[in-house]
Amino acid sequence: MNATPQPGEDRHSERPSGLAGRLDRYFHVRERGSTFPRELRGGLATFFAMAYIIVLNPLIIGTAEDMNGETLGVTQVAATTALVGGVITILMGVVSRYPLALATGMGLNVLVAYSLAPQMTWADAMGVLILEGVVLLVLVLTGFRTAVFRAIPPELKTAIAVGVGMFLALVGFVNAGFVRRVPDAADSTVPVQLGDGGSLAGWPVLVFVIGLVLTIALIVNRVRGAMLLGIVVATVVAIVIETVAHIGPMDDGTSGGNPAGWSLTVPSLPTSFGDVVSLPDFSLIGRFNLFGSFANAGTVAVILLIFTLLLADFFDTMGTMVGVAGQAGLLDEDGNVPRAREVLIVDSLGTIGGGLAPSSVNTVFAESAAGVGEGARTGIAPVVTGALFLVATLFSPLVQLVPFEAATPVLIIVGFMMVTQITRIPFSDYAIGIPAFLTIVMMPFTYSIANGIGVGFISYTIIKIVQGRIRDIHPLLWIVAVAFAVYFALGPIEQMLGL
């Protein structure tokens, strides 16, 4: 479980005294081969790698209409996104003592915005999230969620970690505009392409390349704070370029758009104090109706919606937890996460919190691996990250200074680090190699961690059946495989039920 000490560090040297000593003992800083400065850098790197959610989530949750055509509002959702992310991330650090940060989950927020909201009011939708979080919490407290996790073969756990690394790399390339969807992809055999029209063009992509090359150079030369330095330098370059060239956003409101523009955040220096500090609007807090969804959408439809959210949330968290903990060297000899129960309890509370203060489901972020890449090994890093999220409720304009193109090189590097675990998988054993392969490729190919896990579990179960080795299948894996089969067949099921 213990991480390898870094060069020049002695884990067995005299412990610090006073407050530093108490923090060291509680968070196991020296025991895990870490230091307080490294935890600070890790917390900063994680924040900058995932701060985009403060900008992106409001554009999804804040602009989507419910059944009455009402929206939550971009400004209000930005405030609750930062607030809930900050509080629950600090709680994760203190309770679990792992370098795991939480915020509104991408993919889950799309599901909430475009599957839940159109069938009910926003207050009803938030009530559904709270109910789902309560169910998750019960599954954790009864030990079921942890038991499912421990029933998974170690090789599949490794495949999950590798798949998360591939997923992170793809997210980084896409968010930076280095990889883009082909226009009218339905008429083409190629769904994605390099840059715009098959070639790299535009200053923002150059910023990404500069950031990636610089980060690689710093990493291979073992420069401390390499990832954070890469983000800062790339952001400065981006601000200078935007100030001189006035590139503007990719979506500039015109019919053809601006393919050479910034993918989301346009970097620019603040021109007034009001552009730096603003009081957050927390008026959405408490805006939920716990059981209103049953009246508007129907009992069967709500149960299916909760089931869909439950599976996606359940296994997204599990996959990310394994991937990040594995990268940090914090797994035990069986590939399990010690104190996983504490992680899962806080994660369940994050889902409940996302409904109480409308921001959608809050879950463990794969970008937590950015902090691990900087050396974070304890809960101190997420405490730092969470504190920055809370500060971001006041300084949201400054948070928006960091464009995707400057932050995403970190995701590429971390993806590489996580993929290196692939050597642990015995691909020569097809019974485990094929499910592991499907787990890995389905995550980036379907843009979903949960989908990759589901396909891996189902294929593993089928292979064991056709081999006549049914006894090798843990009873809980039967349940999970069947649940995922139902999850993937929800469309036909809803059609059969007339929903």
XYZ file of C-alpha atoms in Angstrom:
499
model
C 0.000 0.000 0.000
C 2.825 2.409 0.789
C 4.185 4.625 -1.933
C 7.879 4.541 -2.793
C 9.874 7.331 -1.127
C 11.267 9.919 -3.496
C 15.007 10.455 -3.960
C 16.513 12.326 -1.059
C 13.646 11.521 1.324
C 13.888 9.327 4.413
C 10.544 8.017 5.560
C 12.035 6.938 8.873
C 13.687 10.245 9.778
C 12.414 12.186 12.780
C 8.745 13.100 12.539
C 7.699 16.758 12.752
C 6.186 17.939 16.020
C 3.186 20.068 16.940
C 0.379 20.586 14.419
C 2.548 19.355 11.565
C 3.182 16.144 13.489
C -0.503 15.565 14.167
C -1.360 16.158 10.502
C 1.459 13.831 9.487
C 0.117 11.043 11.690
C -3.529 11.522 10.753
C -2.982 11.700 6.990
C -0.016 9.261 6.917
C 2.062 11.787 4.970
C 5.528 10.376 5.629
C 4.235 6.812 5.803
C 3.116 7.130 2.188
C 6.387 8.716 1.121
C 4.974 12.202 0.647
C 5.676 15.694 1.977
C 3.513 18.705 2.803
C 4.844 20.787 -0.143
C 4.112 17.938 -2.512
C 0.561 17.617 -1.166
C 0.087 21.345 -1.708
C 1.331 21.118 -5.290
C -0.881 18.095 -5.870
C -3.946 19.932 -4.578
C -3.210 22.897 -6.832
C -2.634 20.693 -9.888
C -5.883 18.785 -9.310
C -7.834 22.015 -8.951
C -6.516 23.502 -12.174
C -7.071 20.220 -14.014
C -10.747 20.082 -13.005
C -11.639 23.759 -12.541
C -13.171 23.721 -16.021
C -16.244 22.080 -14.482
C -17.104 25.399 -12.803
C -17.475 26.864 -16.289
C -18.760 23.851 -18.211
C -21.401 22.485 -15.834
C -23.425 25.739 -15.754
C -23.530 25.678 -19.563
C -25.195 22.249 -19.378
C -27.291 22.248 -16.193
C -27.899 25.996 -16.104
C -29.215 26.314 -19.657
C -31.277 23.109 -20.060
C -35.045 23.510 -19.813
C -37.339 21.426 -17.640
C -40.875 20.346 -18.589
C -42.103 23.908 -17.975
C -39.376 25.528 -20.044
C -37.579 26.898 -16.964
C -33.805 26.957 -16.451
C -31.667 27.101 -13.311
C -29.416 29.900 -14.582
C -25.722 29.872 -15.463
C -24.539 32.165 -12.666
C -26.444 30.316 -9.963
C -25.258 26.880 -11.104
C -21.661 28.114 -11.272
C -21.915 29.120 -7.615
C -23.423 25.810 -6.452
C -21.005 23.800 -8.592
C -18.018 25.391 -6.842
C -19.676 25.292 -3.409
C -20.684 21.625 -3.396
C -17.448 20.576 -5.078
C -15.443 22.429 -2.446
C -17.315 21.138 0.601
C -17.494 17.507 -0.514
C -13.848 17.451 -1.676
C -12.656 18.715 1.711
C -14.847 16.096 3.377
C -13.309 13.404 1.173
C -9.806 14.462 2.140
C -10.552 14.506 5.860
C -12.620 11.311 6.003
C -10.933 9.009 3.476
C -7.412 10.525 3.658
C -6.939 9.753 -0.039
C -5.968 12.221 -2.810
C -9.434 12.128 -4.380
C -11.345 15.259 -5.408
C -15.027 15.475 -6.317
C -17.160 17.750 -8.471
C -20.112 17.553 -10.826
C -19.611 14.488 -13.018
C -19.480 14.956 -16.768
C -21.852 12.585 -18.513
C -23.995 12.360 -15.409
C -24.866 16.054 -15.722
C -25.842 15.503 -19.361
C -28.094 12.653 -18.263
C -29.713 14.904 -15.659
C -30.135 17.828 -18.059
C -31.504 15.942 -21.043
C -33.160 12.838 -19.574
C -34.534 13.906 -16.188
C -35.381 17.579 -16.596
C -37.586 17.300 -19.734
C -39.887 14.882 -17.872
C -40.302 16.929 -14.685
C -39.483 20.224 -13.006
C -35.939 21.049 -11.949
C -36.996 20.725 -8.322
C -38.301 17.225 -9.060
C -35.075 16.298 -10.866
C -33.002 17.356 -7.875
C -35.272 15.221 -5.699
C -34.420 12.223 -7.886
C -30.708 12.888 -7.327
C -31.210 12.976 -3.570
C -33.115 9.679 -3.659
C -30.380 8.096 -5.777
C -27.746 9.328 -3.333
C -29.656 7.871 -0.396
C -29.877 4.491 -2.148
C -26.135 4.614 -2.825
C -25.466 5.447 0.818
C -27.579 2.511 1.992
C -25.686 0.174 -0.348
C -22.413 1.391 1.154
C -23.533 1.173 4.785
C -24.834 -2.360 4.270
C -21.503 -3.346 2.740
C -23.014 -4.286 -0.637
C -21.156 -1.678 -2.665
C -17.802 -2.597 -1.126
C -18.530 -6.313 -1.520
C -19.172 -5.830 -5.239
C -15.884 -3.996 -5.534
C -13.961 -6.805 -3.810
C -15.633 -9.445 -5.999
C -13.976 -8.086 -9.136
C -10.917 -10.040 -10.367
C -7.651 -8.072 -9.869
C -6.930 -8.144 -13.615
C -10.223 -6.413 -14.373
C -9.447 -3.793 -11.737
C -6.160 -3.119 -13.531
C -8.021 -2.935 -16.851
C -10.359 -0.375 -15.312
C -7.385 1.774 -14.301
C -5.863 1.511 -17.788
C -9.200 2.337 -19.384
C -9.550 5.426 -17.201
C -6.102 6.502 -18.414
C -7.162 6.109 -22.040
C -10.376 7.973 -21.288
C -8.458 10.827 -19.656
C -6.136 11.136 -22.643
C -9.066 11.315 -25.048
C -10.808 13.922 -22.889
C -7.615 15.965 -22.951
C -7.173 15.787 -26.726
C -10.841 16.559 -27.424
C -11.133 19.426 -24.936
C -8.009 20.994 -26.419
C -9.347 20.750 -29.969
C -6.402 18.550 -30.983
C -8.917 15.796 -31.798
C -12.326 16.844 -33.118
C -15.531 15.315 -34.336
C -15.927 15.096 -38.094
C -18.771 17.377 -39.258
C -21.681 15.248 -40.455
C -19.932 12.171 -39.056
C -22.975 10.075 -40.004
C -21.973 10.485 -43.658
C -18.357 9.527 -43.003
C -16.563 6.338 -42.026
C -14.309 8.397 -39.729
C -16.000 9.763 -36.562
C -13.072 11.894 -35.332
C -10.125 13.634 -36.941
C -6.945 15.544 -36.226
C -7.776 19.190 -35.522
C -10.013 21.026 -37.999
C -10.331 19.308 -41.347
C -7.596 16.818 -40.608
C -4.857 19.316 -39.767
C -3.868 21.438 -36.784
C -4.802 25.076 -37.096
C -5.214 28.015 -34.739
C -3.306 29.534 -31.848
C -5.252 27.653 -29.137
C -4.035 24.300 -30.445
C -0.501 25.710 -30.462
C -0.941 26.624 -26.788
C -1.935 23.016 -26.096
C 1.120 21.700 -27.972
C 3.412 24.124 -26.125
C 1.918 23.082 -22.799
C 2.218 19.378 -23.628
C 5.820 19.602 -24.870
C 6.837 21.742 -21.889
C 5.175 19.388 -19.404
C 6.833 16.359 -20.993
C 10.215 18.095 -20.861
C 9.740 18.943 -17.195
C 8.489 15.449 -16.354
C 11.381 13.587 -17.990
C 13.828 15.898 -16.204
C 12.002 15.212 -12.913
C 11.290 18.879 -12.224
C 9.106 19.285 -9.146
C 5.741 20.848 -9.866
C 6.106 19.969 -13.543
C 2.389 19.683 -14.270
C 1.435 22.819 -12.396
C 4.265 24.753 -14.045
C 3.058 23.532 -17.433
C -0.467 24.795 -16.751
C 0.732 28.194 -15.504
C 3.135 28.801 -18.386
C 0.613 27.680 -21.003
C -2.020 29.964 -19.448
C 0.349 32.956 -19.594
C 1.094 32.174 -23.247
C -2.635 31.893 -23.947
C -3.361 35.285 -22.353
C -0.602 36.952 -24.371
C -1.820 35.404 -27.617
C -5.446 36.376 -26.997
C -4.436 39.925 -26.049
C -2.493 40.351 -29.289
C -4.517 38.294 -31.789
C -8.092 38.601 -30.378
C -8.981 35.047 -31.360
C -12.268 34.685 -29.501
C -14.281 31.546 -28.684
C -14.797 28.562 -30.962
C -18.542 29.070 -30.684
C -18.765 32.746 -31.611
C -22.446 32.752 -32.512
C -21.934 32.685 -36.271
C -23.325 29.980 -38.511
C -19.940 28.405 -39.237
C -18.443 29.106 -35.847
C -14.773 29.877 -35.286
C -12.847 26.589 -35.674
C -9.576 28.307 -34.732
C -11.019 29.757 -31.492
C -10.695 28.732 -27.859
C -12.755 25.621 -27.090
C -14.479 27.084 -24.017
C -12.714 29.680 -21.883
C -11.250 32.731 -23.612
C -8.168 33.757 -21.583
C -7.983 37.463 -20.804
C -6.710 39.648 -18.019
C -9.358 41.255 -15.770
C -9.848 44.966 -16.395
C -11.634 45.911 -13.176
C -12.044 44.766 -9.574
C -15.538 43.580 -10.416
C -14.030 41.191 -12.952
C -12.001 39.599 -10.152
C -14.322 39.403 -7.150
C -18.077 38.864 -7.127
C -20.464 37.651 -4.447
C -21.804 34.157 -5.264
C -25.515 33.615 -5.828
C -26.612 30.662 -3.674
C -30.345 31.152 -4.223
C -30.728 27.647 -5.676
C -29.832 25.915 -2.403
C -32.766 23.884 -1.104
C -34.660 24.024 -4.387
C -35.798 20.409 -4.615
C -38.969 18.333 -4.417
C -38.180 14.884 -3.065
C -41.132 12.930 -4.474
C -42.596 15.293 -7.092
C -41.032 13.307 -9.945
C -43.339 10.346 -9.299
C -46.403 12.490 -10.022
C -44.972 14.093 -13.168
C -43.026 11.236 -14.775
C -44.670 8.169 -13.256
C -43.368 5.616 -10.776
C -41.928 3.157 -13.316
C -40.143 5.881 -15.287
C -38.623 7.382 -12.135
C -37.420 3.978 -10.915
C -35.731 3.354 -14.274
C -34.154 6.810 -14.199
C -32.837 6.231 -10.673
C -31.533 2.826 -11.758
C -29.715 4.395 -14.721
C -28.127 7.083 -12.563
C -27.291 4.522 -9.891
C -25.323 2.246 -12.198
C -23.484 5.059 -13.944
C -22.610 6.768 -10.655
C -21.797 3.486 -8.888
C -19.212 2.279 -11.376
C -17.829 5.624 -12.525
C -16.739 6.183 -8.925
C -15.373 2.689 -8.547
C -13.354 2.889 -11.746
C -11.921 6.295 -10.949
C -11.128 5.323 -7.357
C -9.197 2.242 -8.488
C -7.403 4.103 -11.253
C -6.246 7.018 -9.119
C -5.381 4.900 -6.074
C -3.458 2.495 -8.290
C -1.483 5.358 -9.817
C -0.650 6.552 -6.294
C 0.475 3.081 -5.218
C -2.218 2.888 -2.554
C -3.860 -0.416 -3.507
C -3.312 -3.510 -1.369
C -1.897 -6.789 -2.676
C -5.335 -7.837 -3.971
C -5.842 -4.617 -5.911
C -8.365 -3.262 -3.394
C -8.532 0.231 -1.934
C -8.145 0.122 1.863
C -10.814 2.247 3.577
C -12.874 2.121 0.384
C -16.017 2.341 2.541
C -15.111 5.881 3.619
C -14.515 6.908 0.004
C -17.872 5.522 -1.095
C -19.766 7.124 1.799
C -18.466 10.577 0.918
C -19.151 9.936 -2.761
C -22.775 9.087 -1.910
C -23.038 12.296 0.105
C -21.736 14.129 -2.959
C -24.704 12.891 -4.951
C -27.090 14.017 -2.206
C -25.331 17.377 -1.982
C -25.654 17.857 -5.726
C -29.414 17.641 -5.311
C -29.666 19.789 -2.171
C -27.659 22.597 -3.799
C -28.544 22.010 -7.465
C -25.399 21.235 -9.425
C -26.052 17.607 -10.511
C -24.323 14.449 -9.256
C -20.965 15.074 -7.584
C -18.564 12.183 -7.968
C -14.852 11.358 -7.749
C -12.994 13.024 -10.614
C -10.475 11.142 -12.726
C -8.554 14.431 -12.886
C -7.558 13.707 -9.285
C -4.748 11.792 -10.951
C -3.201 15.141 -11.904
C -2.472 15.721 -8.221
C -1.145 12.192 -7.859
C 1.165 12.911 -10.767
C 2.558 15.807 -8.720
C 3.223 13.439 -5.822
C 0.027 13.753 -3.750
C -0.653 10.631 -1.695
C -2.935 11.788 1.135
C -6.137 13.643 1.954
C -4.269 16.924 2.366
C -4.277 17.433 -1.401
C -8.103 17.339 -1.733
C -8.410 19.666 1.268
C -6.321 22.153 -0.732
C -8.371 21.498 -3.871
C -11.659 21.889 -1.996
C -10.507 25.148 -0.401
C -9.707 26.502 -3.864
C -13.178 25.517 -5.059
C -14.685 27.506 -2.197
C -12.462 30.471 -3.055
C -13.589 30.088 -6.653
C -17.141 30.974 -5.612
C -15.799 34.500 -5.073
C -13.162 34.615 -7.793
C -14.899 32.843 -10.636
C -13.536 35.288 -13.255
C -9.976 34.290 -12.307
C -10.849 30.596 -12.526
C -11.972 31.202 -16.086
C -8.530 32.486 -17.040
C -7.274 28.927 -17.523
C -8.436 27.659 -20.938
C -8.869 23.993 -21.762
C -5.872 24.202 -24.051
C -3.594 25.111 -21.122
C -4.934 22.572 -18.607
C -5.494 19.463 -20.726
C -1.811 18.559 -21.379
C -1.820 17.322 -17.775
C -4.556 14.824 -18.634
C -2.435 13.383 -21.445
C 0.551 12.839 -19.152
C -1.552 11.335 -16.390
C -3.276 9.088 -18.929
C 0.145 7.758 -19.943
C 1.061 7.096 -16.319
C -2.118 5.116 -15.726
C -1.801 3.083 -18.926
C 1.623 1.790 -17.824
C -0.242 -0.617 -15.504
C -1.325 -2.622 -18.557
C 1.716 -4.896 -18.152
C -0.026 -6.525 -15.178
C -2.765 -8.000 -17.376
C -2.098 -11.546 -18.730
C -3.517 -11.079 -22.232
C -2.357 -14.572 -23.185
C -5.228 -15.855 -21.009
C -8.165 -15.031 -23.268
C -10.675 -15.582 -20.465
C -9.329 -12.472 -18.731
C -7.537 -10.793 -21.645
C -10.631 -10.253 -23.800
C -12.787 -8.755 -21.001
C -9.822 -6.585 -19.976
C -9.366 -5.399 -23.553
C -13.068 -4.591 -23.937
C -13.045 -2.740 -20.612
C -10.107 -0.608 -21.748
C -11.303 0.299 -25.240
C -14.970 0.836 -24.444
C -14.234 3.666 -22.020
C -12.739 6.063 -24.600
C -14.777 4.698 -27.508
C -18.112 5.311 -25.743
C -16.848 8.280 -23.696
C -17.998 6.569 -20.512
C -16.129 4.832 -17.697
C -19.281 3.002 -16.618
C -19.881 1.574 -20.104
C -16.391 0.112 -20.199
C -16.849 -1.555 -16.829
C -20.248 -2.922 -17.809
C -19.044 -4.462 -21.082
C -16.034 -5.941 -19.294
C -18.160 -7.578 -16.601
C -20.700 -8.968 -19.057
C -18.039 -10.397 -21.383
C -16.153 -11.939 -18.444
C -19.327 -13.665 -17.269
C -20.209 -14.938 -20.753
C -16.709 -16.328 -21.352
C -16.727 -18.183 -18.037
C -20.125 -19.666 -18.927
C -19.058 -20.931 -22.360
C -15.871 -22.362 -20.822
C -17.953 -24.289 -18.315
C -16.255 -22.492 -15.417
C -19.362 -21.030 -13.842
C -17.964 -21.559 -10.332
C -15.277 -18.971 -11.111
C -17.960 -16.271 -11.275
C -18.510 -14.567 -7.941
C -22.239 -14.456 -7.029
C -22.130 -10.664 -6.890
C -20.674 -10.518 -10.407
C -23.768 -12.343 -11.634
C -25.905 -9.596 -10.124
C -23.758 -6.813 -11.553
C -23.564 -8.389 -15.013
C -27.341 -8.796 -15.168
C -27.810 -5.225 -13.905
C -25.553 -3.889 -16.638
C -27.354 -5.986 -19.247
C -30.604 -4.336 -18.146
C -28.866 -0.945 -18.165
C -27.716 -1.376 -21.763
C -31.192 -2.580 -22.791
C -33.113 0.273 -21.149
C -34.196 1.636 -24.538
C -36.040 -1.508 -25.641
C -37.384 -1.997 -22.100
C -38.866 1.506 -22.079
C -40.415 0.885 -25.514
C -41.972 -2.350 -24.279
C -43.440 -0.527 -21.280
C -44.648 2.322 -23.474
C -42.489 4.945 -21.690
